[in-house]
Coordinates of C-alpha atoms in Angstrom, one line a residue:
M16 CA 0.0 -0.1 0.1
I17 CA 1.4 3.4 -1.0
K18 CA 1.5 6.0 1.8
I19 CA 0.7 9.6 0.8
P20 CA 2.8 12.1 2.8
R21 CA 1.1 14.4 5.2
L22 CA 2.3 18.0 5.3
D23 CA 3.8 19.4 8.4
P24 CA 1.6 22.2 9.7
S25 CA 4.6 24.0 11.2
N26 CA 6.1 24.9 7.8
N27 CA 5.3 25.2 4.1
Y28 CA 7.6 22.5 2.7
F29 CA 6.3 20.0 0.1
P30 CA 7.7 16.7 -1.0
L31 CA 9.6 16.6 -4.3
T32 CA 7.2 16.6 -7.2
S33 CA 8.9 13.5 -8.5
M34 CA 7.3 11.7 -5.7
A35 CA 3.9 12.3 -7.0
L36 CA 1.8 9.2 -7.9
A37 CA 1.4 8.6 -11.7
E38 CA -2.3 7.7 -10.9
P39 CA -4.5 9.5 -10.0
N40 CA -3.2 12.6 -11.8
G41 CA -0.1 13.2 -9.8
L42 CA -1.4 13.0 -6.2
L43 CA 1.5 14.2 -4.0
A44 CA 0.6 15.0 -0.5
F45 CA -2.3 15.8 1.8
G46 CA -3.0 18.1 4.8
G47 CA -1.7 21.6 5.4
D48 CA -3.8 24.7 4.8
L49 CA -4.7 27.3 2.2
S50 CA -2.8 30.2 3.6
P51 CA -1.2 32.6 1.1
A52 CA 2.3 31.5 2.1
R53 CA 1.5 27.7 1.6
L54 CA -0.3 28.4 -1.7
L55 CA 2.6 30.5 -3.1
A56 CA 5.1 27.8 -2.0
A57 CA 3.0 25.2 -3.8
Y58 CA 2.6 27.1 -7.1
H59 CA 6.2 28.0 -7.3
Q60 CA 6.9 24.2 -7.3
G61 CA 4.1 23.3 -9.8
I62 CA 1.7 22.0 -7.1
F63 CA -1.9 23.0 -6.6
P64 CA -4.8 21.9 -4.3
W65 CA -7.8 20.1 -5.5
F66 CA -10.1 18.2 -3.2
N67 CA -13.8 17.6 -2.5
P68 CA -15.7 19.2 0.5
G69 CA -15.3 17.0 3.5
E70 CA -11.9 15.6 2.3
P71 CA -8.5 16.7 3.6
I72 CA -6.7 19.1 1.4
L73 CA -5.1 17.1 -1.5
W74 CA -2.0 18.5 -3.4
W75 CA -1.3 17.6 -6.9
S76 CA 1.5 17.7 -9.6
P77 CA 0.3 16.0 -12.7
N78 CA 2.5 14.5 -15.4
P79 CA 1.9 15.4 -18.2
R80 CA 1.0 18.9 -17.6
T81 CA -1.6 20.8 -19.8
V82 CA -0.5 24.2 -20.8
V83 CA -1.1 27.0 -23.3
L84 CA 1.7 28.8 -24.9
P85 CA 0.4 32.4 -25.4
D86 CA 1.6 32.5 -29.1
Q87 CA -0.2 29.3 -29.9
L88 CA -3.7 30.3 -28.8
H89 CA -6.2 28.8 -31.2
I90 CA -9.1 31.0 -32.1
S91 CA -11.8 29.1 -34.0
K92 CA -14.0 30.7 -36.6
S93 CA -16.9 30.9 -34.2
L94 CA -14.8 32.4 -31.5
R95 CA -13.3 35.0 -33.8
K96 CA -16.8 35.8 -35.0
A97 CA -17.9 36.3 -31.4
L98 CA -14.8 38.5 -30.7
R99 CA -15.2 40.6 -33.7
K100 CA -19.0 41.2 -33.0
G101 CA -18.2 42.5 -29.5
V102 CA -21.3 41.2 -28.1
Y103 CA -19.6 40.7 -24.7
T104 CA -17.5 43.2 -22.8
V105 CA -14.6 41.9 -20.8
S106 CA -13.1 43.2 -17.6
F107 CA -10.3 42.3 -15.2
D108 CA -10.3 42.1 -11.3
Q109 CA -13.7 43.7 -11.0
C110 CA -15.5 41.0 -9.1
F111 CA -13.1 38.3 -8.1
T112 CA -15.2 36.5 -5.6
D113 CA -18.3 36.6 -7.8
V114 CA -16.3 34.8 -10.5
M115 CA -15.1 32.2 -8.0
H116 CA -18.7 31.5 -6.8
A117 CA -19.8 31.2 -10.5
C118 CA -17.1 28.8 -11.2
A119 CA -18.2 26.8 -8.1
A120 CA -21.8 26.5 -9.2
P121 CA -23.0 23.3 -10.9
R122 CA -22.3 23.5 -14.7
R123 CA -24.7 23.1 -17.5
N124 CA -25.2 19.4 -18.4
D125 CA -22.8 18.4 -15.5
T126 CA -24.1 15.5 -13.6
E127 CA -20.9 15.0 -11.6
G128 CA -20.8 18.3 -9.7
N129 CA -17.4 19.3 -11.2
G130 CA -17.7 22.8 -9.8
T131 CA -18.4 21.8 -6.2
W132 CA -14.7 21.3 -5.4
I133 CA -14.4 25.1 -5.1
S134 CA -15.4 25.2 -1.5
K135 CA -15.7 28.2 0.9
N136 CA -12.2 27.5 2.2
I137 CA -10.9 27.5 -1.4
I138 CA -12.7 30.8 -2.1
M139 CA -11.2 32.3 1.2
G140 CA -7.7 31.1 0.3
Y141 CA -7.6 32.5 -3.2
S142 CA -9.4 35.7 -2.2
A143 CA -6.6 36.4 0.2
L144 CA -4.2 36.0 -2.8
H145 CA -6.4 38.4 -4.7
Q146 CA -6.1 41.0 -2.0
C147 CA -2.3 40.6 -2.3
G148 CA -2.5 41.3 -6.1
I149 CA -1.4 37.9 -7.0
A150 CA -4.8 36.2 -7.9
H151 CA -6.7 37.7 -10.7
S152 CA -10.1 37.4 -12.4
V153 CA -11.5 37.9 -15.8
E154 CA -15.1 38.8 -16.1
V155 CA -17.3 38.5 -19.3
W156 CA -20.4 40.6 -19.4
L157 CA -23.6 40.6 -21.5
G158 CA -24.9 44.0 -20.7
D159 CA -24.7 44.1 -16.9
K160 CA -25.0 40.4 -16.4
L161 CA -21.9 38.2 -15.6
V162 CA -22.0 35.4 -18.1
G163 CA -18.5 34.0 -18.1
G164 CA -15.1 34.3 -16.6
L165 CA -12.1 32.7 -15.1
Y166 CA -9.6 33.1 -12.3
G167 CA -6.0 32.2 -11.6
I168 CA -2.7 33.2 -10.2
A169 CA 0.1 35.2 -11.8
L170 CA 3.7 34.5 -10.7
G171 CA 6.5 36.1 -12.6
K172 CA 5.8 35.4 -16.3
I173 CA 3.5 32.4 -15.8
F174 CA -0.3 32.5 -15.3
F175 CA -1.7 29.5 -13.4
G176 CA -5.4 29.1 -14.6
E177 CA -7.7 27.6 -11.9
S178 CA -11.3 27.5 -13.2
M179 CA -13.6 29.1 -15.7
F180 CA -17.4 29.2 -16.2
S181 CA -19.8 30.1 -18.9
I182 CA -23.6 30.5 -19.1
A183 CA -23.5 32.0 -22.6
D184 CA -22.2 30.7 -25.9
N185 CA -18.4 31.2 -26.1
A186 CA -18.4 33.5 -23.0
S187 CA -15.5 31.7 -21.2
K188 CA -13.5 31.4 -24.4
V189 CA -13.9 35.2 -25.1
G190 CA -12.6 35.9 -21.6
F191 CA -9.7 33.5 -22.1
A192 CA -8.8 35.1 -25.5
H193 CA -8.7 38.5 -23.9
L194 CA -6.6 37.2 -21.0
V195 CA -4.1 35.7 -23.4
H196 CA -3.9 38.9 -25.4
Q197 CA -3.1 40.9 -22.1
L198 CA -0.5 38.3 -21.0
K199 CA 1.2 38.5 -24.3
L200 CA 1.5 42.3 -23.9
W201 CA 3.3 41.5 -20.6
D202 CA 5.5 38.9 -22.3
F203 CA 4.2 36.0 -20.2
R204 CA 5.8 32.7 -21.4
L205 CA 3.2 30.1 -20.2
I206 CA -0.4 29.6 -19.0
D207 CA -0.8 26.5 -16.8
C208 CA -4.1 24.6 -17.3
Q209 CA -3.2 21.8 -15.0
V210 CA -5.2 18.8 -16.4
A211 CA -6.3 18.1 -20.0
S212 CA -9.8 18.6 -21.3
E213 CA -11.3 18.9 -24.8
H214 CA -12.3 22.5 -24.0
L215 CA -8.7 23.4 -23.4
F216 CA -7.4 21.6 -26.4
S217 CA -10.0 23.5 -28.6
L218 CA -8.1 26.6 -27.3
G219 CA -4.7 25.4 -28.3
A220 CA -3.5 23.6 -25.2
I221 CA -0.8 21.1 -25.3
E222 CA 0.7 18.6 -22.9
I223 CA 4.3 18.8 -21.6
T224 CA 6.2 16.7 -19.2
R225 CA 6.5 17.6 -15.6
D226 CA 10.2 18.1 -16.0
E227 CA 9.6 20.6 -18.9
F228 CA 7.0 22.3 -16.7
Q229 CA 9.5 22.5 -13.8
E230 CA 12.1 24.2 -16.3
F231 CA 9.4 26.9 -17.1
L232 CA 8.9 27.4 -13.3
L233 CA 12.7 27.7 -12.7
N234 CA 13.2 30.2 -15.5
F235 CA 10.1 32.4 -15.4
S236 CA 8.0 32.1 -12.2
H237 CA 10.4 34.2 -10.0
L238 CA 10.9 37.1 -12.6
P239 CA 9.6 40.5 -11.6
P240 CA 6.1 40.4 -12.7
A241 CA 4.8 43.1 -15.1
S242 CA 1.4 42.1 -13.8
S243 CA 2.2 43.7 -10.4
L244 CA 1.1 46.9 -12.1
P245 CA -2.7 47.5 -11.9
W246 CA -4.5 45.2 -14.4
P247 CA -6.6 47.3 -16.8
K248 CA -10.2 47.5 -15.8
N249 CA -11.5 46.9 -19.4
A250 CA -10.0 44.5 -21.8
I251 CA -9.4 46.0 -25.2
A252 CA -8.1 44.1 -28.3
N253 CA -8.4 44.3 -32.0
W254 CA -9.7 41.0 -33.4
D255 CA -9.8 42.0 -37.1

């Protein structure tokens, strides 16, 4: 029987990511807390929390890792049409907790409750990082209604995407496209998407090895972040 390491509550140390289990999806450790210091220690090592309510905190480091290279964003014909029409408006960091709550809500046609892992404690932990200027949200609006968005963490030149939601056609994809445009302006090198999905692959996501991902972390996650400047309130891009 394989024993999963329990984190020491007195410090923010994690096991080496090479110790993560191949199945399921790179489980590395359990326990600890969701304090800003521990979350930052985790993300700098390519580790993130993911657990269901009532479970201990579980920490993961998948191999392979799903990522998007900003220059390789795939914009489908339908998405480009939506971007050009400008039906939606997009903002940054205007209602972070609202986006998190929307990501936590049950999804359309979702019978497995995939959003429910975003618990009250998760929202509190990432909201604390948002107050520190490290976690950010993208909001997609149809008039004055929030219809899509995503949130994640910016460290150096890497953005770690956490979750997205959409209650209108292409809304989350529109938000993601505007995020990538802004990150390219700041010379971000990588967008971490954690685990593969068809939705992510449709946006140009690829899989890289854990070692390749660690190389990105080593080279780019500790750089001075251009994103430490205030994020623009409104996203503006020319999609012609």
